[in-house]
Amino acid sequence: MSQHLKSWDVDADEDTMKDLYLCFSLEDRDYAFEVRHLTEILALPAITTIPGTAAFLKGVINIRGKIIPVMDVRLRFDMPFKSYHERTCVLLVELDGLPLGLIVDTVNDVLRIPSENIDLAPKIGESKSSRFIYATGRVGDTVKILINLQRLLTEEETHLIKDIPGN
Amino acid sequence: MERDDVLEYLLEARETLENIEKDLLHFEKSTLDGSLVDRDLLDTLFRHFHTIKGSSGFFGLTAIVKIAHSAENLLDYLRKNPEDQDEDTLELLITALDYLNELVEHEESSPSGGDFFSEEQIQFLNKLNQKNEFIRVHRLNTPEEPTTTQVSVEFGLFGDDPKTAEPKEEFGLFTNTPKAADTTEFGLFNNASIPKTNEEFGLFHKLDVISEKEKIQKPEENLKNEKKTIIKKDIRIDTDKLDSLLDIVGEIVITEPMVTDHQDISKLKLENFHKTALQLKKLIRNLQEITLSLRMVPIAGIFSRMERLVRDTAKKTGKQVKLIISGEDTEIDKSIIEEMYDPLVHIIRNAIDHGLETPEERKEAGKQPQGTIQLTANQSGKEVWIEVRDDGKGLSRERILNKAVSLGLIVHSDAESLEDKDVWEFLFHPGFSTAKEVTDLSGRGVGLDVVRKNVTTLKGFVDVFSVFGQGTTFLIRVPLTLAIIEGLVVRKEETYFILPSIDVKESMYLSNEPINELYKNNHSIQYRTNQISIVDINLLFGKDSDLNNQRTLKEKYLIVTESHEKQMGIVFDEILGNQSIVIKPISPIFKNINGLAGCTILGNGHAGLILDVRKLIGQHLSSVTI
């Protein structure tokens, strides 16, 4: 990892955001998204749940007077829910001008993944979480799963309330 | 010329045009009965058109200059020959105003160099010039005083050949050098009417004395002078700035209890601190009130626009209508005022078109031939009540019921037992129109349902009252401001909710009350003399209800909410109290949420959800029967 950080330092004056990815983990998998979307990283504040919405939209949080919706990325990826603890993080991102908090297990670091190390994801069938993945990035011996943040929001059908009682 | 400057000017021009409209309608009223023309009013109108002409010329808006100039000539003529005032002249002036409005609007949306953009406008200008020409000829044939001859020379310049004269050529008559057209025009114009203008307009009087070079500067000075007088009265502020100020004050209001009641100090005895904190509380309250009042404007602006509407609608329908406006200085949030325009237009049009009778019908009914519409605003607590009352024929219960039956909204047998106010409710049903035929004015499917929808979006209400034969009253109630509401803060499990205070009828502590389960998820409880539906908040948002497991309620709070005289009880765990709530929009990410009016941040730092009680009651009661 250190070698990547070094290369980042060298051309820090240039387009500093370019090729930089924020890496986080869910279970034992490493994910990453472009750092330019990231506004800040926070410890998880109290969440006000919003009734009647999709389960992965956990509710809203108050960040210095701004009310920001939060999404549990695990639930979005159809992984089992894991209760929050003091290391649970919120990644504050901004997508098309809309602020959104992403709840993830652990945040790792910021890495430079040059475009030649990125391979578009093969079609891995139509499984639900694969829709959010657009590529993989090679970092040394490891592979990061690159996710498309916009997709997290734009898949309309998952916003529908699933559990309306049959009345 | 900077585009911003032009836009700023156009805003000013709009104000002047609004004044012109007001004065023209006043003028019409004062001359309708054949009384003498009000000289002062003519002078004011003349001055307004002159201002528009002068300033527009500076910004190169030639079309506006031409129409304003021609209208000004007509007015100038009227000032000298008030006996020639007739309906035709007035109509021309009103149409001129419409075209000026059209031109200003066009310039705002699509800057096009300021010239005419439609054939009708050019034709109208020709018509106006012809009128000027006509009265000049008419005047020439009668003995005249020397001053009027001067005027006719001026008209002659304009109207030598109105049919063929292109607008540009017409102005060519004024000057040899097209570049200086505007300034020369001023000079010429003022020459023609030196004695008059000098007396009346302090602002313009130097025009004749100053040299050519100074003349180019003149309009700018002119504008500056005008601006100065405006600044003394009020100042134009970017609403974004105002909104962020409001946001920050909202933050302060929220943060204040977070600081002064901070848990770290809550157990300490700090008498002096509490005194100071109280002082701060008062100051913050003042700050909040003043900030909110910044957005408040008198409702007069929108009311006066109704004058024109009433006039035009009355003309079209051939009815005689008198509009009585009162309470126009009632202040209301600017954003609400803008949203009130369409509903008011609709209601007033309806009142004239369907409500008022024709003069003949009115005479038969033993009424004055002239119908009256009263438009009233007044403040009632944290609401503004706007009332439109007509003295027309009133609503026909029978016709409304017939229509309701034919639309399948009600069974015939039930119709008779309905109370009047329930019958009037049908008017707000989409697609409900009692108009016998589609007219030019209404009955095109846009009905009172849209009015109600607009007003409901503002968290307001529309109600209708009517006595057959005596008239109909529409009452619109809207909150003073949208940014802050009074709300009851409650908690259910980990989530805080806010119920707007106006929707809350009563809150009560339940110790061991029995509840009745009618069938699954449909519970009721005895409240005073009624059985009312009770629910818990999860059920309202599409989840299963807790009440299934608890046939009796213990240590819970029941909030009885009311909307449209329908009551529903909602069960919560705790009541935290009443509070001023700064409303913040809820993120559009939550797409299918119905029943939330927004979010807020509470004193304890939690985000709270503001319930849209009206919608919740409507949704719930339409899905169950009780």
PDB file of N, CA, C and O in Angstrom, chain B residues 384-409:
ATOM      1  N   VAL B 384     -53.941  33.342   7.937  1.00  0.00           N
ATOM      2  CA  VAL B 384     -54.574  34.457   7.249  1.00  0.00           C
ATOM      3  C   VAL B 384     -55.833  33.916   6.600  1.00  0.00           C
ATOM      4  O   VAL B 384     -55.804  32.856   5.973  1.00  0.00           O
ATOM      5  N   TRP B 385     -56.914  34.606   6.814  1.00  0.00           N
ATOM      6  CA  TRP B 385     -58.174  34.194   6.217  1.00  0.00           C
ATOM      7  C   TRP B 385     -58.478  35.102   5.041  1.00  0.00           C
ATOM      8  O   TRP B 385     -58.556  36.321   5.197  1.00  0.00           O
ATOM      9  N   ILE B 386     -58.677  34.494   3.902  1.00  0.00           N
ATOM     10  CA  ILE B 386     -59.018  35.270   2.713  1.00  0.00           C
ATOM     11  C   ILE B 386     -60.408  34.843   2.276  1.00  0.00           C
ATOM     12  O   ILE B 386     -60.663  33.657   2.063  1.00  0.00           O
ATOM     13  N   GLU B 387     -61.269  35.822   2.170  1.00  0.00           N
ATOM     14  CA  GLU B 387     -62.664  35.503   1.922  1.00  0.00           C
ATOM     15  C   GLU B 387     -63.116  36.132   0.618  1.00  0.00           C
ATOM     16  O   GLU B 387     -62.825  37.291   0.355  1.00  0.00           O
ATOM     17  N   VAL B 388     -63.783  35.349  -0.206  1.00  0.00           N
ATOM     18  CA  VAL B 388     -64.396  35.881  -1.415  1.00  0.00           C
ATOM     19  C   VAL B 388     -65.898  35.682  -1.277  1.00  0.00           C
ATOM     20  O   VAL B 388     -66.384  34.557  -1.275  1.00  0.00           O
ATOM     21  N   ARG B 389     -66.617  36.778  -1.115  1.00  0.00           N
ATOM     22  CA  ARG B 389     -68.056  36.674  -0.868  1.00  0.00           C
ATOM     23  C   ARG B 389     -68.801  37.351  -2.001  1.00  0.00           C
ATOM     24  O   ARG B 389     -68.550  38.514  -2.309  1.00  0.00           O
ATOM     25  N   ASP B 390     -69.702  36.614  -2.644  1.00  0.00           N
ATOM     26  CA  ASP B 390     -70.526  37.255  -3.665  1.00  0.00           C
ATOM     27  C   ASP B 390     -71.974  37.285  -3.199  1.00  0.00           C
ATOM     28  O   ASP B 390     -72.365  36.514  -2.321  1.00  0.00           O
ATOM     29  N   ASP B 391     -72.737  38.187  -3.785  1.00  0.00           N
ATOM     30  CA  ASP B 391     -74.146  38.265  -3.388  1.00  0.00           C
ATOM     31  C   ASP B 391     -75.024  37.762  -4.522  1.00  0.00           C
ATOM     32  O   ASP B 391     -76.075  38.307  -4.814  1.00  0.00           O
ATOM     33  N   GLY B 392     -74.536  36.708  -5.163  1.00  0.00           N
ATOM     34  CA  GLY B 392     -75.246  36.159  -6.324  1.00  0.00           C
ATOM     35  C   GLY B 392     -76.329  35.179  -5.922  1.00  0.00           C
ATOM     36  O   GLY B 392     -76.893  35.254  -4.840  1.00  0.00           O
ATOM     37  N   LYS B 393     -76.559  34.215  -6.811  1.00  0.00           N
ATOM     38  CA  LYS B 393     -77.721  33.355  -6.605  1.00  0.00           C
ATOM     39  C   LYS B 393     -77.457  32.218  -5.621  1.00  0.00           C
ATOM     40  O   LYS B 393     -78.397  31.530  -5.213  1.00  0.00           O
ATOM     41  N   GLY B 394     -76.213  32.032  -5.254  1.00  0.00           N
ATOM     42  CA  GLY B 394     -75.934  30.970  -4.290  1.00  0.00           C
ATOM     43  C   GLY B 394     -75.858  29.609  -4.964  1.00  0.00           C
ATOM     44  O   GLY B 394     -76.121  29.468  -6.155  1.00  0.00           O
ATOM     45  N   LEU B 395     -75.483  28.610  -4.188  1.00  0.00           N
ATOM     46  CA  LEU B 395     -75.319  27.278  -4.762  1.00  0.00           C
ATOM     47  C   LEU B 395     -76.662  26.557  -4.766  1.00  0.00           C
ATOM     48  O   LEU B 395     -77.454  26.684  -3.837  1.00  0.00           O
ATOM     49  N   SER B 396     -76.859  25.808  -5.818  1.00  0.00           N
ATOM     50  CA  SER B 396     -78.087  25.047  -5.906  1.00  0.00           C
ATOM     51  C   SER B 396     -77.838  23.637  -5.404  1.00  0.00           C
ATOM     52  O   SER B 396     -77.165  22.841  -6.048  1.00  0.00           O
ATOM     53  N   ARG B 397     -78.410  23.345  -4.254  1.00  0.00           N
ATOM     54  CA  ARG B 397     -78.251  22.041  -3.635  1.00  0.00           C
ATOM     55  C   ARG B 397     -78.702  20.931  -4.579  1.00  0.00           C
ATOM     56  O   ARG B 397     -78.016  19.924  -4.780  1.00  0.00           O
ATOM     57  N   GLU B 398     -79.812  21.206  -5.220  1.00  0.00           N
ATOM     58  CA  GLU B 398     -80.409  20.190  -6.072  1.00  0.00           C
ATOM     59  C   GLU B 398     -79.500  19.839  -7.248  1.00  0.00           C
ATOM     60  O   GLU B 398     -79.241  18.676  -7.534  1.00  0.00           O
ATOM     61  N   ARG B 399     -78.983  20.901  -7.881  1.00  0.00           N
ATOM     62  CA  ARG B 399     -78.153  20.654  -9.061  1.00  0.00           C
ATOM     63  C   ARG B 399     -76.857  19.937  -8.691  1.00  0.00           C
ATOM     64  O   ARG B 399     -76.387  19.065  -9.413  1.00  0.00           O
ATOM     65  N   ILE B 400     -76.299  20.341  -7.565  1.00  0.00           N
ATOM     66  CA  ILE B 400     -75.049  19.702  -7.148  1.00  0.00           C
ATOM     67  C   ILE B 400     -75.302  18.227  -6.831  1.00  0.00           C
ATOM     68  O   ILE B 400     -74.546  17.344  -7.233  1.00  0.00           O
ATOM     69  N   LEU B 401     -76.410  17.960  -6.150  1.00  0.00           N
ATOM     70  CA  LEU B 401     -76.723  16.577  -5.804  1.00  0.00           C
ATOM     71  C   LEU B 401     -76.976  15.742  -7.060  1.00  0.00           C
ATOM     72  O   LEU B 401     -76.503  14.610  -7.171  1.00  0.00           O
ATOM     73  N   ASN B 402     -77.726  16.320  -7.994  1.00  0.00           N
ATOM     74  CA  ASN B 402     -77.978  15.588  -9.242  1.00  0.00           C
ATOM     75  C   ASN B 402     -76.682  15.201  -9.917  1.00  0.00           C
ATOM     76  O   ASN B 402     -76.512  14.079 -10.376  1.00  0.00           O
ATOM     77  N   LYS B 403     -75.796  16.169  -9.952  1.00  0.00           N
ATOM     78  CA  LYS B 403     -74.502  15.925 -10.596  1.00  0.00           C
ATOM     79  C   LYS B 403     -73.736  14.848  -9.827  1.00  0.00           C
ATOM     80  O   LYS B 403     -73.142  13.952 -10.427  1.00  0.00           O
ATOM     81  N   ALA B 404     -73.769  14.951  -8.510  1.00  0.00           N
ATOM     82  CA  ALA B 404     -73.048  13.988  -7.683  1.00  0.00           C
ATOM     83  C   ALA B 404     -73.602  12.581  -7.909  1.00  0.00           C
ATOM     84  O   ALA B 404     -72.855  11.607  -8.005  1.00  0.00           O
ATOM     85  N   VAL B 405     -74.916  12.482  -8.024  1.00  0.00           N
ATOM     86  CA  VAL B 405     -75.528  11.182  -8.275  1.00  0.00           C
ATOM     87  C   VAL B 405     -75.115  10.679  -9.651  1.00  0.00           C
ATOM     88  O   VAL B 405     -74.730   9.521  -9.814  1.00  0.00           O
ATOM     89  N   SER B 406     -75.138  11.575 -10.622  1.00  0.00           N
ATOM     90  CA  SER B 406     -74.819  11.131 -11.978  1.00  0.00           C
ATOM     91  C   SER B 406     -73.358  10.728 -12.096  1.00  0.00           C
ATOM     92  O   SER B 406     -72.993   9.923 -12.940  1.00  0.00           O
ATOM     93  N   LEU B 407     -72.514  11.293 -11.245  1.00  0.00           N
ATOM     94  CA  LEU B 407     -71.094  10.911 -11.273  1.00  0.00           C
ATOM     95  C   LEU B 407     -70.844   9.679 -10.405  1.00  0.00           C
ATOM     96  O   LEU B 407     -69.724   9.203 -10.310  1.00  0.00           O
ATOM     97  N   GLY B 408     -71.882   9.222  -9.746  1.00  0.00           N
ATOM     98  CA  GLY B 408     -71.734   8.045  -8.907  1.00  0.00           C
ATOM     99  C   GLY B 408     -71.048   8.309  -7.584  1.00  0.00           C
ATOM    100  O   GLY B 408     -70.504   7.409  -6.957  1.00  0.00           O
ATOM    101  N   LEU B 409     -71.030   9.570  -7.157  1.00  0.00           N
ATOM    102  CA  LEU B 409     -70.367   9.894  -5.891  1.00  0.00           C
ATOM    103  C   LEU B 409     -71.267   9.581  -4.702  1.00  0.00           C
ATOM    104  O   LEU B 409     -70.809   9.475  -3.573  1.00  0.00           O
TER     105      LEU B 409
END
